[in-house]
Amino acid sequence: MPSASCSATRPPGCTPGRRSPWTARGSCRAAGPPCPTCSRPSGMSRRPSRRASPGRGARRCRARPSARCRSAASCSEQHRSHRKFGQAGHRASPQNEGMPSSSAVSPLVERALLHLYRHLHEAPSLGELARVTGVSSFHLQREFKRVTGHTPAQRLRLLRLKRASLRLCLEPACPVTELAFDAGYDSPEAFTRAFRRALGQSPSAFRRAPDWWRWRAQFAFAFSPEISPMQVEIVDFPDTPVAVVEHHGSTADVYEATRRLVEWRRAHRLPPGSAATYGIHHDMRLQAESGYRVDLAVTYGQPVTPNPQGVVASLIPGGRCARVRHQGSREHMPVVHELYAEWLPASGERLRDFPPFFHYLNVGPDVAEHEMLTDIYLPLQG
């Protein structure tokens, strides 16, 4: 029998004793308006099946409405959050190794990543990675994909394609066949198919006019191995004349400016071993579609003549600087944030009117990401 409190206001279709999969928390089995996300009537709870445990019902709807059913916006937002963080994995991070920073990566996955990066040419198998990390292949594969969004084999393939794509742009004389074999493919045709699937362009088309936005989206992961705590030095940096390519625009097109500087260096016979490479960062944003500025520079003490690459003469002024070294990917340098947010306020130092600049100690597409060394300079007053 329905209770007295609801018999007078029984909605159409509500009959006493009618069996329904939905049971009110009162004695009436009438169903209120359904939740737009989970289709559960407000004020209702799912009656457990005789064959299924209550846990199954809970898994069907993670954002479970209460007796006073949440609003559609709130319920939907919780579902979106679950999908974003529970399924997208590393893609939910703003930077996307896009992967989480090395401090957020489990030691197990970090050991596997480090071995993968160190032995990229040898293509370590899942079994080899499992032996290095001391766990089963099944556990490693599951944990690796949960953290990075890729299996080890997928990450290996993407790393090789990333390196090949950079060599396509920065080494124009290198034949595609050589790049295909270096990336682990049996033929140029197989390499071309994989390259097109990843970047939407053939290797030749990418070499002529690379789509850097798609490139960044595909290879939006970085790796910096866990190292010792930040060690800051105060140094006197000398006046340093440089030749620069000034990049104004999007963060995705920085590699286009890099290619122009490399062309100019080759024309003037300035290999990395004979001239230092710098980046003067007027803008510290990680991603920007416009208005981003960085000057890519190489030490050069002579007048710069007009050239098709747009390289001009400039100067990095000398003075006191805070210097800290970073090892790992240059697309993911958490030490920069630590320098500004933690060290600077605690030090009592004040910034000079010049942007921070980076000294890239080793450059080129053959330098593995985990081996990249960068000295970060923060100009100080005094």
CSV table of C-alpha atoms in Angstrom, one decimal, residues 64-320:
chain,number,residue,atom,x,y,z
A,64,ARG,CA,25.6,8.5,-8.6
A,65,PRO,CA,22.7,10.9,-7.8
A,66,SER,CA,21.6,11.2,-4.2
A,67,ALA,CA,18.0,11.3,-3.1
A,68,ARG,CA,17.8,14.9,-4.1
A,69,CYS,CA,19.1,14.2,-7.6
A,70,ARG,CA,22.0,16.4,-8.6
A,71,SER,CA,21.5,18.9,-11.4
A,72,ALA,CA,22.3,17.8,-14.9
A,73,ALA,CA,25.3,20.1,-15.2
A,74,SER,CA,26.8,18.8,-11.9
A,75,CYS,CA,26.2,15.1,-12.8
A,76,SER,CA,27.5,15.5,-16.3
A,77,GLU,CA,30.6,17.3,-15.1
A,78,GLN,CA,31.5,14.4,-12.8
A,79,HIS,CA,31.2,12.0,-15.7
A,80,ARG,CA,33.4,14.2,-17.9
A,81,SER,CA,36.0,14.4,-15.1
A,82,HIS,CA,36.0,10.6,-14.7
A,83,ARG,CA,36.5,10.1,-18.5
A,84,LYS,CA,39.2,12.8,-18.6
A,85,PHE,CA,41.4,11.6,-15.8
A,86,GLY,CA,40.5,7.9,-15.7
A,87,GLN,CA,40.7,7.1,-19.4
A,88,ALA,CA,42.8,9.9,-21.1
A,89,GLY,CA,45.7,9.3,-18.7
A,90,HIS,CA,48.6,11.5,-19.5
A,91,ARG,CA,46.6,13.5,-22.1
A,92,ALA,CA,44.8,15.3,-19.3
A,93,SER,CA,48.0,17.1,-18.3
A,94,PRO,CA,48.4,20.6,-19.8
A,95,GLN,CA,51.7,19.9,-21.3
A,96,ASN,CA,51.3,16.7,-22.4
A,97,GLU,CA,54.4,14.3,-22.3
A,98,GLY,CA,51.9,15.9,-22.2
A,99,MET,CA,52.9,13.2,-19.9
A,100,PRO,CA,52.9,14.1,-16.2
A,101,SER,CA,56.1,15.5,-14.9
A,102,SER,CA,58.7,13.1,-13.8
A,103,SER,CA,57.9,13.8,-10.2
A,104,ALA,CA,54.4,12.5,-10.8
A,105,VAL,CA,55.5,9.4,-12.7
A,106,SER,CA,55.8,6.2,-10.6
A,107,PRO,CA,59.4,4.9,-10.1
A,108,LEU,CA,58.4,1.8,-12.0
A,109,VAL,CA,57.3,3.7,-15.2
A,110,GLU,CA,60.3,6.1,-14.9
A,111,ARG,CA,62.8,3.2,-14.9
A,112,ALA,CA,61.0,1.7,-17.9
A,113,LEU,CA,61.0,5.1,-19.7
A,114,LEU,CA,64.7,5.8,-19.0
A,115,HIS,CA,65.7,2.3,-20.3
A,116,LEU,CA,63.5,2.9,-23.4
A,117,TYR,CA,65.1,6.3,-24.1
A,118,ARG,CA,68.6,5.0,-23.5
A,119,HIS,CA,68.2,2.1,-25.9
A,120,LEU,CA,66.1,3.6,-28.6
A,121,HIS,CA,68.3,2.2,-31.4
A,122,GLU,CA,68.0,-1.3,-29.9
A,123,ALA,CA,64.2,-1.4,-29.6
A,124,PRO,CA,63.9,-3.0,-26.2
A,125,SER,CA,61.1,-5.6,-25.9
A,126,LEU,CA,58.4,-5.7,-23.3
A,127,GLY,CA,60.1,-8.6,-21.7
A,128,GLU,CA,63.4,-6.8,-21.5
A,129,LEU,CA,61.7,-3.8,-19.9
A,130,ALA,CA,60.0,-6.1,-17.4
A,131,ARG,CA,63.3,-7.6,-16.4
A,132,VAL,CA,64.9,-4.2,-15.9
A,133,THR,CA,62.0,-3.0,-13.7
A,134,GLY,CA,61.6,-6.3,-11.9
A,135,VAL,CA,57.9,-6.9,-12.5
A,136,SER,CA,55.8,-9.0,-14.8
A,137,SER,CA,55.2,-8.0,-18.4
A,138,PHE,CA,51.5,-7.8,-17.8
A,139,HIS,CA,51.9,-5.5,-14.8
A,140,LEU,CA,54.4,-3.3,-16.6
A,141,GLN,CA,52.2,-2.9,-19.7
A,142,ARG,CA,49.1,-2.1,-17.6
A,143,GLU,CA,50.9,0.5,-15.4
A,144,PHE,CA,52.9,2.0,-18.3
A,145,LYS,CA,49.7,2.6,-20.3
A,146,ARG,CA,47.8,3.9,-17.3
A,147,VAL,CA,50.5,6.6,-16.7
A,148,THR,CA,51.6,7.5,-20.2
A,149,GLY,CA,48.6,6.6,-22.3
A,150,HIS,CA,50.7,4.3,-24.5
A,151,THR,CA,52.0,0.8,-24.4
A,152,PRO,CA,55.9,0.6,-24.4
A,153,ALA,CA,55.8,-0.5,-28.1
A,154,GLN,CA,53.6,2.5,-29.0
A,155,ARG,CA,55.9,4.9,-27.2
A,156,LEU,CA,58.9,3.4,-28.9
A,157,ARG,CA,57.4,3.8,-32.3
A,158,LEU,CA,56.4,7.4,-31.6
A,159,LEU,CA,59.8,8.3,-30.3
A,160,ARG,CA,61.5,7.0,-33.4
A,161,LEU,CA,59.0,8.8,-35.7
A,162,LYS,CA,59.6,12.0,-33.7
A,163,ARG,CA,63.3,11.8,-34.1
A,164,ALA,CA,62.9,11.0,-37.8
A,165,SER,CA,60.6,14.0,-38.3
A,166,LEU,CA,63.1,16.4,-36.8
A,167,ARG,CA,65.9,15.0,-38.9
A,168,LEU,CA,63.8,15.5,-42.0
A,169,CYS,CA,63.6,19.2,-41.3
A,170,LEU,CA,67.1,19.8,-39.8
A,171,GLU,CA,69.1,17.5,-42.1
A,172,PRO,CA,67.7,18.3,-45.6
A,173,ALA,CA,70.5,16.2,-47.2
A,174,CYS,CA,69.6,13.0,-45.3
A,175,PRO,CA,67.6,10.6,-47.6
A,176,VAL,CA,64.2,9.3,-46.5
A,177,THR,CA,65.5,5.7,-47.0
A,178,GLU,CA,68.1,6.2,-44.4
A,179,LEU,CA,65.6,7.7,-42.0
A,180,ALA,CA,63.2,4.8,-42.6
A,181,PHE,CA,65.8,2.2,-41.7
A,182,ASP,CA,67.1,4.2,-38.7
A,183,ALA,CA,63.5,4.4,-37.4
A,184,GLY,CA,63.3,0.6,-37.5
A,185,TYR,CA,61.2,0.1,-40.7
A,186,ASP,CA,62.0,-2.6,-43.2
A,187,SER,CA,61.2,-0.4,-46.2
A,188,PRO,CA,60.7,3.3,-47.1
A,189,GLU,CA,57.1,2.4,-48.0
A,190,ALA,CA,56.3,1.1,-44.5
A,191,PHE,CA,57.9,4.2,-43.0
A,192,THR,CA,55.9,6.5,-45.3
A,193,ARG,CA,52.6,4.8,-44.3
A,194,ALA,CA,53.4,5.0,-40.6
A,195,PHE,CA,54.5,8.6,-41.0
A,196,ARG,CA,51.4,9.6,-42.8
A,197,ARG,CA,49.2,7.9,-40.2
A,198,ALA,CA,50.9,9.8,-37.4
A,199,LEU,CA,51.2,13.3,-39.0
A,200,GLY,CA,48.9,13.4,-42.0
A,201,GLN,CA,51.7,14.1,-44.4
A,202,SER,CA,54.2,12.1,-46.3
A,203,PRO,CA,57.9,12.5,-45.2
A,204,SER,CA,58.6,14.5,-48.4
A,205,ALA,CA,55.6,16.8,-47.8
A,206,PHE,CA,56.6,17.3,-44.2
A,207,ARG,CA,60.1,18.2,-45.2
A,208,ARG,CA,58.8,20.9,-47.6
A,209,ALA,CA,56.1,22.3,-45.4
A,210,PRO,CA,55.7,20.7,-41.9
A,211,ASP,CA,52.5,21.0,-40.0
A,212,TRP,CA,53.9,21.9,-36.7
A,213,TRP,CA,50.6,22.1,-34.9
A,214,ARG,CA,49.8,18.5,-35.7
A,215,TRP,CA,53.4,17.5,-34.9
A,216,ARG,CA,53.1,19.0,-31.4
A,217,ALA,CA,49.7,17.4,-30.8
A,218,GLN,CA,51.1,14.0,-31.9
A,219,PHE,CA,54.3,14.2,-30.0
A,220,ALA,CA,53.0,16.1,-26.9
A,221,PHE,CA,55.1,14.1,-24.5
A,222,ALA,CA,58.4,14.8,-22.8
A,223,PHE,CA,60.6,13.1,-20.4
A,224,SER,CA,63.0,14.4,-17.8
A,225,PRO,CA,64.6,11.8,-15.5
A,226,GLU,CA,64.4,12.4,-11.7
A,227,ILE,CA,67.5,14.1,-10.6
A,228,SER,CA,68.9,15.7,-7.5
A,229,PRO,CA,67.3,18.8,-6.0
A,230,MET,CA,67.8,22.1,-7.8
A,231,GLN,CA,71.2,23.7,-7.2
A,232,VAL,CA,71.4,27.4,-8.0
A,233,GLU,CA,74.6,29.3,-8.6
A,234,ILE,CA,75.2,33.1,-8.8
A,235,VAL,CA,77.5,33.8,-11.7
A,236,ASP,CA,78.7,36.8,-13.7
A,237,PHE,CA,77.7,36.3,-17.3
A,238,PRO,CA,79.8,38.2,-19.8
A,239,ASP,CA,78.5,40.4,-22.7
A,240,THR,CA,77.9,37.9,-25.5
A,241,PRO,CA,77.3,39.0,-29.1
A,242,VAL,CA,75.0,36.7,-30.9
A,243,ALA,CA,73.2,36.2,-34.2
A,244,VAL,CA,69.5,35.6,-33.7
A,245,VAL,CA,66.3,34.5,-35.4
A,246,GLU,CA,63.4,36.4,-33.8
A,247,HIS,CA,60.3,34.2,-33.6
A,248,HIS,CA,56.9,35.9,-33.2
A,249,GLY,CA,53.8,33.8,-33.4
A,250,SER,CA,52.7,30.5,-32.1
A,251,THR,CA,54.6,28.1,-29.9
A,252,ALA,CA,54.0,25.3,-32.5
A,253,ASP,CA,56.1,27.1,-35.1
A,254,VAL,CA,59.3,27.5,-33.1
A,255,TYR,CA,60.9,24.6,-35.0
A,256,GLU,CA,60.5,26.6,-38.2
A,257,ALA,CA,62.7,29.3,-36.7
A,258,THR,CA,65.1,26.6,-35.6
A,259,ARG,CA,65.4,25.3,-39.1
A,260,ARG,CA,66.2,28.8,-40.4
A,261,LEU,CA,68.9,29.2,-37.8
A,262,VAL,CA,70.4,25.8,-38.6
A,263,GLU,CA,70.5,26.8,-42.3
A,264,TRP,CA,72.3,30.0,-41.5
A,265,ARG,CA,74.8,28.2,-39.3
A,266,ARG,CA,75.6,25.7,-42.0
A,267,ALA,CA,76.1,28.5,-44.5
A,268,HIS,CA,78.6,30.2,-42.1
A,269,ARG,CA,80.2,26.9,-40.9
A,270,LEU,CA,79.2,27.3,-37.3
A,271,PRO,CA,78.7,23.8,-36.0
A,272,PRO,CA,77.4,23.4,-32.4
A,273,GLY,CA,80.9,22.5,-31.2
A,274,SER,CA,82.3,25.9,-32.3
A,275,ALA,CA,79.5,28.3,-31.4
A,276,ALA,CA,77.2,28.2,-28.4
A,277,THR,CA,73.4,28.0,-28.8
A,278,TYR,CA,71.0,30.1,-26.8
A,279,GLY,CA,67.3,30.8,-26.5
A,280,ILE,CA,66.1,34.2,-25.1
A,281,HIS,CA,62.6,33.6,-23.8
A,282,HIS,CA,60.5,36.8,-23.8
A,283,ASP,CA,57.4,34.7,-23.2
A,284,MET,CA,57.3,31.7,-20.8
A,285,ARG,CA,54.0,30.3,-21.9
A,286,LEU,CA,54.0,26.6,-22.8
A,287,GLN,CA,51.3,26.9,-25.5
A,288,ALA,CA,50.1,30.0,-27.4
A,289,GLU,CA,48.5,30.4,-30.8
A,290,SER,CA,49.8,33.9,-31.3
A,291,GLY,CA,51.9,36.6,-29.6
A,292,TYR,CA,54.6,34.2,-28.4
A,293,ARG,CA,58.2,35.4,-28.7
A,294,VAL,CA,61.5,33.7,-28.4
A,295,ASP,CA,64.9,34.6,-29.9
A,296,LEU,CA,67.0,31.6,-31.0
A,297,ALA,CA,70.7,32.6,-31.0
A,298,VAL,CA,74.2,31.5,-31.7
A,299,THR,CA,77.3,33.2,-30.5
A,300,TYR,CA,78.8,35.3,-33.4
A,301,GLY,CA,81.2,38.3,-33.0
A,302,GLN,CA,81.1,39.6,-36.6
A,303,PRO,CA,78.7,41.8,-38.4
A,304,VAL,CA,75.6,39.9,-39.8
A,305,THR,CA,75.0,40.6,-43.4
A,306,PRO,CA,71.4,40.5,-44.9
A,307,ASN,CA,70.4,36.9,-45.5
A,308,PRO,CA,67.3,34.9,-46.6
A,309,GLN,CA,66.9,33.3,-43.1
A,310,GLY,CA,66.2,36.6,-41.4
A,311,VAL,CA,69.1,36.3,-39.0
A,312,VAL,CA,70.1,39.6,-37.3
A,313,ALA,CA,72.8,40.7,-34.9
A,314,SER,CA,72.0,41.1,-31.2
A,315,LEU,CA,73.6,41.0,-27.7
A,316,ILE,CA,73.0,39.1,-24.5
A,317,PRO,CA,74.1,41.7,-21.9
A,318,GLY,CA,76.4,40.7,-19.1
A,319,GLY,CA,75.7,40.9,-15.4
A,320,ARG,CA,74.8,38.8,-12.4
